Short mmCIF file of C-alpha atoms and ligand atoms in Angstrom, two decimals:
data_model
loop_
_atom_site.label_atom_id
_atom_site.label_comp_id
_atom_site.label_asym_id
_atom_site.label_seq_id
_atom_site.Cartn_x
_atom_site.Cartn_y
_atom_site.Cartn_z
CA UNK A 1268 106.68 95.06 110.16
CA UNK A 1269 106.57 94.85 106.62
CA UNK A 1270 103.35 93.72 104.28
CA UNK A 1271 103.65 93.26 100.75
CA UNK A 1272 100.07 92.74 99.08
CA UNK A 1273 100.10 90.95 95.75
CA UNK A 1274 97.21 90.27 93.85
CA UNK A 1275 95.15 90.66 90.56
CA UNK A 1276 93.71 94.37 90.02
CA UNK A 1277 90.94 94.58 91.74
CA UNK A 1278 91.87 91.96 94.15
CA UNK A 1279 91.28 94.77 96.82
CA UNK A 1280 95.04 95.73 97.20
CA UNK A 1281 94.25 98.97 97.87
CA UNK A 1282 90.85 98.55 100.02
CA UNK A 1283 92.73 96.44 102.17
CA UNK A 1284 96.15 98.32 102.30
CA UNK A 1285 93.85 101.56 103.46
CA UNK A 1286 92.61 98.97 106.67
CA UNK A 1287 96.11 97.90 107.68
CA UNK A 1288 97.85 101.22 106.99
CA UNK A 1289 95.58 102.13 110.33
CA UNK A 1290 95.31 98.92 112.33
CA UNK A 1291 99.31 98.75 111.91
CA UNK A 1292 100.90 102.88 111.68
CA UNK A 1293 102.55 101.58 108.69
CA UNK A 1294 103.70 104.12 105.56
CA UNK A 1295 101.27 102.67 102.73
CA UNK A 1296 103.44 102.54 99.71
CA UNK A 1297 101.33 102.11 96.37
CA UNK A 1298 102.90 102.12 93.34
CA UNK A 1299 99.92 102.85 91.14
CA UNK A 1300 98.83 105.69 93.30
CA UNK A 1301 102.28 107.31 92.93
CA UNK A 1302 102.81 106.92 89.54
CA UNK A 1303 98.79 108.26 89.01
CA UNK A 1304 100.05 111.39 91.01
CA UNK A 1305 102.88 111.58 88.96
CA UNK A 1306 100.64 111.29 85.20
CA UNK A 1307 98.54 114.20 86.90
CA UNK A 1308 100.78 116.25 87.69
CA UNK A 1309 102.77 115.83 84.57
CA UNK A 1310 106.08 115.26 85.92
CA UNK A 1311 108.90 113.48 84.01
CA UNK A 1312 108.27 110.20 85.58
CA UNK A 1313 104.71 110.43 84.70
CA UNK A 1314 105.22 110.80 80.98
CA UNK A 1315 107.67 107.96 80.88
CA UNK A 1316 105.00 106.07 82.87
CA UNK A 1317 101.67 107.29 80.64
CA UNK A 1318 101.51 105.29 78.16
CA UNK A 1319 102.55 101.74 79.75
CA UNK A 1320 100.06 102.38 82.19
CA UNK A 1321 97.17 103.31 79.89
CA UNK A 1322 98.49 100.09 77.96
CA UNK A 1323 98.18 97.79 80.90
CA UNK A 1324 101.72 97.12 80.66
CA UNK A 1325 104.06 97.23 83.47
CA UNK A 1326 106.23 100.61 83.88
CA UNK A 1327 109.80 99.75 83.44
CA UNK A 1328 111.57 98.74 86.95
CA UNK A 1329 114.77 101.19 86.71
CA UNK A 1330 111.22 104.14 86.87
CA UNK A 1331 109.70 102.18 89.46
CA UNK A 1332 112.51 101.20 91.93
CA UNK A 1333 113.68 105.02 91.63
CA UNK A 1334 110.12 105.70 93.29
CA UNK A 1335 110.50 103.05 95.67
CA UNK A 1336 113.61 104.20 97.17
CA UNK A 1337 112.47 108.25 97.18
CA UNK A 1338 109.62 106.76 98.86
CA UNK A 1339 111.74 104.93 101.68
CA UNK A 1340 113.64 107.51 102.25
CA UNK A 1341 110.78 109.41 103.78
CA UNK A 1342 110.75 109.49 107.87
CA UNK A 1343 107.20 107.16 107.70
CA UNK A 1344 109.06 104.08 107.03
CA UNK A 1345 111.20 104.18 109.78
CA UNK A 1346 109.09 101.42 111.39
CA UNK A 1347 108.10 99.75 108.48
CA UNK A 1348 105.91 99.62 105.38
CA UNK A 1349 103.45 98.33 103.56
CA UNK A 1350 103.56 97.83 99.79
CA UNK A 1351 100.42 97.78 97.66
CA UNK A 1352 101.33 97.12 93.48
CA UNK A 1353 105.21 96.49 94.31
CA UNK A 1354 106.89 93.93 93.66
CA UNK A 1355 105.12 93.11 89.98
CA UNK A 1356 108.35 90.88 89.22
CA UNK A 1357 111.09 88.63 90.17
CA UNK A 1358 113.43 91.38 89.41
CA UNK A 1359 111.41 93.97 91.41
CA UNK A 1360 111.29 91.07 94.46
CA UNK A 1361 114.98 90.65 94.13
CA UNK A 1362 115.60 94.67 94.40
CA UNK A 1363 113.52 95.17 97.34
CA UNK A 1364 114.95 91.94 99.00
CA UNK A 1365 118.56 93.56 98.99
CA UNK A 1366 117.00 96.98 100.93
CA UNK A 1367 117.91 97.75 104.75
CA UNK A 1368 114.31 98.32 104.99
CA UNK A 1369 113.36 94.22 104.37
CA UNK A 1370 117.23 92.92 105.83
CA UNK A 1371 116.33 94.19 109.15
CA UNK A 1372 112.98 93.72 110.31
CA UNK A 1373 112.03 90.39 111.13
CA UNK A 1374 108.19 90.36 110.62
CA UNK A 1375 107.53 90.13 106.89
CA UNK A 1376 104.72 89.18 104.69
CA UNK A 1377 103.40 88.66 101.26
CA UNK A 1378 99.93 88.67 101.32
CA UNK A 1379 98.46 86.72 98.22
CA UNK A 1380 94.82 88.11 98.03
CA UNK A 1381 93.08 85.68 95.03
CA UNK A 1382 90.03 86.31 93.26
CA UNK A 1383 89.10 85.21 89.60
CA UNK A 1384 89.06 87.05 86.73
CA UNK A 1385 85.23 87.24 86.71
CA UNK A 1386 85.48 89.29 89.65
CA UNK A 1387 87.87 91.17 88.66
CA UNK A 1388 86.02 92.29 85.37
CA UNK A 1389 82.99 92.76 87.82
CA UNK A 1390 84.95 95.01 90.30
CA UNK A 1391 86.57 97.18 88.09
CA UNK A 1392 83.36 97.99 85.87
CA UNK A 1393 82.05 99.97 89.02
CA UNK A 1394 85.19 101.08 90.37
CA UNK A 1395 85.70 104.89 91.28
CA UNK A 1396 88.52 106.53 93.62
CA UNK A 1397 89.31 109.59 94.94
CA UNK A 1398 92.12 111.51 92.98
CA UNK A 1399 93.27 113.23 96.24
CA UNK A 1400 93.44 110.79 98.80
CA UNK A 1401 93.08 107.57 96.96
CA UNK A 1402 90.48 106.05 98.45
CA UNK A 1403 88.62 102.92 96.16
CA UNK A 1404 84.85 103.09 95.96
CA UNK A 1405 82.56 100.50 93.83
CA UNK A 1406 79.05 102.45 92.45
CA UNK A 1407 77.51 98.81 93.70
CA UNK A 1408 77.92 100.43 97.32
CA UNK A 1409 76.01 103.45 98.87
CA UNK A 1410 78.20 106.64 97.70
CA UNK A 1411 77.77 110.16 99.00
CA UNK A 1412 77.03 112.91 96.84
CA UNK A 1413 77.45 116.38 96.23
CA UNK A 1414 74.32 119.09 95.44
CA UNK A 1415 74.98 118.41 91.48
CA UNK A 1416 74.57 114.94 92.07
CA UNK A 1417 78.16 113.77 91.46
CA UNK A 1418 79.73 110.88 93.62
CA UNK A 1419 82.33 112.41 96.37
CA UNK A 1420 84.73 111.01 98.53
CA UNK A 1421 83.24 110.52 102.15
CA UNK A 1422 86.88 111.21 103.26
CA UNK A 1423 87.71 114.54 101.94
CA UNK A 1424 85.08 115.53 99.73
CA UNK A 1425 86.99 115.36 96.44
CA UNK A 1426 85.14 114.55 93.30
CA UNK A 1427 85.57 110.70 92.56
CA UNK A 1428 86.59 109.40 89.48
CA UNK A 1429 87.12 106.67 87.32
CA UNK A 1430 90.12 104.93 86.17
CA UNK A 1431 91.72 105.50 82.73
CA UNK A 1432 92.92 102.15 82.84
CA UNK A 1433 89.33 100.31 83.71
CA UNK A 1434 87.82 100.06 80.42
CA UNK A 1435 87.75 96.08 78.89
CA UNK A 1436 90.61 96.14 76.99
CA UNK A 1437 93.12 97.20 79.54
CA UNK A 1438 91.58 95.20 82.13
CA UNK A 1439 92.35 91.99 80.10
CA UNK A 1440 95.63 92.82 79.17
CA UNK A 1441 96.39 94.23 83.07
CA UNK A 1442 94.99 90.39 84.43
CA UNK A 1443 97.27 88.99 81.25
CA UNK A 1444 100.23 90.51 82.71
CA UNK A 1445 99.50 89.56 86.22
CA UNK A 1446 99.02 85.98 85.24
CA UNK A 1447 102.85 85.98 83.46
CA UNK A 1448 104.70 86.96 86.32
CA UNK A 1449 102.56 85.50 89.84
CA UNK A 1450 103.83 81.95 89.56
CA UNK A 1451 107.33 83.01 89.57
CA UNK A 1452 106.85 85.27 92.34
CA UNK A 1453 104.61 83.10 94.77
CA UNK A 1454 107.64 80.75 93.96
CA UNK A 1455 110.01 83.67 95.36
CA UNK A 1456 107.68 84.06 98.35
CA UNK A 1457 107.18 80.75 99.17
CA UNK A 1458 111.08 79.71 99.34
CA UNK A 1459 111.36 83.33 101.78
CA UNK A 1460 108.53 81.61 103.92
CA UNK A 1461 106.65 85.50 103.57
CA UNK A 1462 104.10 83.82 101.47
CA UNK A 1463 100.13 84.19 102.54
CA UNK A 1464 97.27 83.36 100.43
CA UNK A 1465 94.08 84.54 101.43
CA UNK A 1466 90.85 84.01 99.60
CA UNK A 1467 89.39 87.97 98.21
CA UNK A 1468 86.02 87.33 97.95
CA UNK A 1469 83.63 88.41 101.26
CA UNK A 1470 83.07 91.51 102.12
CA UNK A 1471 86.06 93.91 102.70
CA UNK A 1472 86.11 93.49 106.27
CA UNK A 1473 85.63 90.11 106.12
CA UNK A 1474 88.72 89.90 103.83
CA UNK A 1475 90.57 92.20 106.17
CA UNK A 1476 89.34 89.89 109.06
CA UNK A 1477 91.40 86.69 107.16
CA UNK A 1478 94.24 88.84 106.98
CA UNK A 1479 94.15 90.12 110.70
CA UNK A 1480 93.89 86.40 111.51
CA UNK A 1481 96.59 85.15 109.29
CA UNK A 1482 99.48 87.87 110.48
CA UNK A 1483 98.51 87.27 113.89
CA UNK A 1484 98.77 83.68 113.84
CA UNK A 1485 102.14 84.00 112.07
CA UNK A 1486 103.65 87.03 114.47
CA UNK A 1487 102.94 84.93 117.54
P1 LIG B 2299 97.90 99.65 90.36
O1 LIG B 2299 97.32 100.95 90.74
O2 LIG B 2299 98.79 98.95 91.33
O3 LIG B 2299 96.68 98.75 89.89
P2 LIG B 2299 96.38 97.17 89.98
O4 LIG B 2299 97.43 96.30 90.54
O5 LIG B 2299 95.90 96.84 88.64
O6 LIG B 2299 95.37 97.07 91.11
P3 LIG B 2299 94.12 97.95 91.29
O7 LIG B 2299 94.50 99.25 91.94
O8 LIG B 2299 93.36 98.03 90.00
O9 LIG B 2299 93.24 97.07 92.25
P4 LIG B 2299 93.31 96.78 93.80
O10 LIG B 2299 93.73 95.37 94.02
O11 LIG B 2299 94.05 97.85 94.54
O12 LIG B 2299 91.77 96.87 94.12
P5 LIG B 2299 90.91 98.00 94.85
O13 LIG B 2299 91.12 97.94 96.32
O14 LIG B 2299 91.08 99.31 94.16
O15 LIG B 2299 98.72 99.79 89.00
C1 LIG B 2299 98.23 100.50 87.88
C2 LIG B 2299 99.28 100.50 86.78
O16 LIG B 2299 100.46 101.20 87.24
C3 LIG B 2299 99.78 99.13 86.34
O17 LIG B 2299 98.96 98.57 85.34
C4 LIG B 2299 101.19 99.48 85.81
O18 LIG B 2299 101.12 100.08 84.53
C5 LIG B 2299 101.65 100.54 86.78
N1 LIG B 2299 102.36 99.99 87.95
C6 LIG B 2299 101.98 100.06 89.26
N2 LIG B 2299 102.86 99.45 90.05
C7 LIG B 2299 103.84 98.98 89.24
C8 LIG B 2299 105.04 98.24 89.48
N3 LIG B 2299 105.40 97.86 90.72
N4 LIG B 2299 105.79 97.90 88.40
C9 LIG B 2299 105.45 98.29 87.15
N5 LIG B 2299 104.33 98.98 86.85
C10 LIG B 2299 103.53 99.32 87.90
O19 LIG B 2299 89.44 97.43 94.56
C11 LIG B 2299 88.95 97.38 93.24
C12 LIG B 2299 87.42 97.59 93.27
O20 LIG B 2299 86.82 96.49 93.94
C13 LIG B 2299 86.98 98.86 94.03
O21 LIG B 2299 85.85 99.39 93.40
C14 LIG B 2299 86.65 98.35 95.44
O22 LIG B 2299 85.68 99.16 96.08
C15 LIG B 2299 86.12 96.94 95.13
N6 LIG B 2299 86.40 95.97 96.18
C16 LIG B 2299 87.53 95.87 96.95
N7 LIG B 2299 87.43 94.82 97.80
C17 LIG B 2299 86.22 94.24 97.55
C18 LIG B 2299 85.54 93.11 98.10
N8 LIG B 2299 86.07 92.36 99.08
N9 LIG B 2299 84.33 92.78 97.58
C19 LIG B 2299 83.76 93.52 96.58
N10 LIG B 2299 84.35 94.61 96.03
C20 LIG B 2299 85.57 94.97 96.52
#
């Protein structure tokens, strides 16, 4: 099976990718959370990547679809994957459409997840994550924390943190450059019948309930 997630940041991409990596056994493929490894550890990709990233901007595809296909070529994907951030384009689409990966398997989805920009700017304000294994926490939820006091991740105990790219200004321009390129690629989606449009606001297991629902009805 393959599930591609688009959506606005803070749509819950990633909160929802986390549910279905485990409901399904699929390799979860983000993007964002490679190219964050990447700025961390300082590699050569990550300094290219730095500065579009704390821009808001989009990271140039040749960078990205050089990640995608190290990623692939891991043993995980062997029965299928799930991509959270990727495609951002038409041109990214096109790229992945032309991979054995997507050719062969006959289950595949894009899953829309729409919320409004309000939201967004509400979501993001409180968002933390854990720099080790990735996992999205919002301070309006119940948080564990450490002896000093600091918020840690109830998964592996790391130190949570915020964002460098969730302050205003690179929120706006992030939701700017999401609005330029969905139409086009709901478009793309829509003529590949893959297209899924679920509504983002509920809880998070609500929304992962409507997109249970939604790929079962269409695998059946
Ligand atoms: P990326 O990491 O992909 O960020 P994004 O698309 O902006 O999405 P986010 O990770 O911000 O949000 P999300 O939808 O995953 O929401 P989350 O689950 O965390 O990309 C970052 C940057 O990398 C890009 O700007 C670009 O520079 C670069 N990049 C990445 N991929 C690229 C590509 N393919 N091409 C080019 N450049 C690329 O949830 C957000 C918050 O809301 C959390 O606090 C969470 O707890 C909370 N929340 C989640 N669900 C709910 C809910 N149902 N109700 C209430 N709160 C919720």
């Amino acid at each position: 099976m393959i599930i591609i997630l688009l959506g606005p940041p803070g749509a819950g991409k990633g909160t929802q990718a986390k549910r279905l990596e485990q409901y399904y056994h699929l390799a979860h493929i983000s993007t964002g959370d490679i190219l964050r490894s990447a700025v961390k550890n300082a590699t050569e990709i990550g300094k290219k990547a730095k500065p579009y990233m704390d821009a808001g901007e989009l990271v140039p595809d040749k960078i990205i679809f050089q990640l995608i296909q190290d990623r692939l070529s891991r043993p995980d994907c062997k029965n299928g994957a799930l991509f959270d951030g990727f495609p951002r384009n038409i041109s990214q689409a096109e790229q992945l459409q032309n991979l054995n990966i997507i050719k062969k398997d006959k289950k595949k989805f894009a899953i829309l997840i729409e919320v409004s920009d309000q939201e967004v700017i509400n979501r993001l304000s409180g968002r933390l994550y854990c720099p080790n294994c990735h996992k999205p926490y919002n301070i309006s939820n119940k948080i564990s924390k450490d002896k000093l006091g600091n918020y840690i991740c109830s998964q592996c105990g790391e130190k949570l943190k915020s964002r460098a790219d969730d302050d205003i200004k690179t929120i706006s321009n992030r939701l700017e450059v999401y609005h330029q390129h969905i139409a086009p690629l709901k478009d793309y989606y829509n003529k590949n019948s893959m297209l899924k449009i679920i509504d983002g606001i509920g809880t998070p297991d609500e929304v992962f309930r409507r997109i249970l629902h939604i790929l079962e009805i269409s695998s059946s």
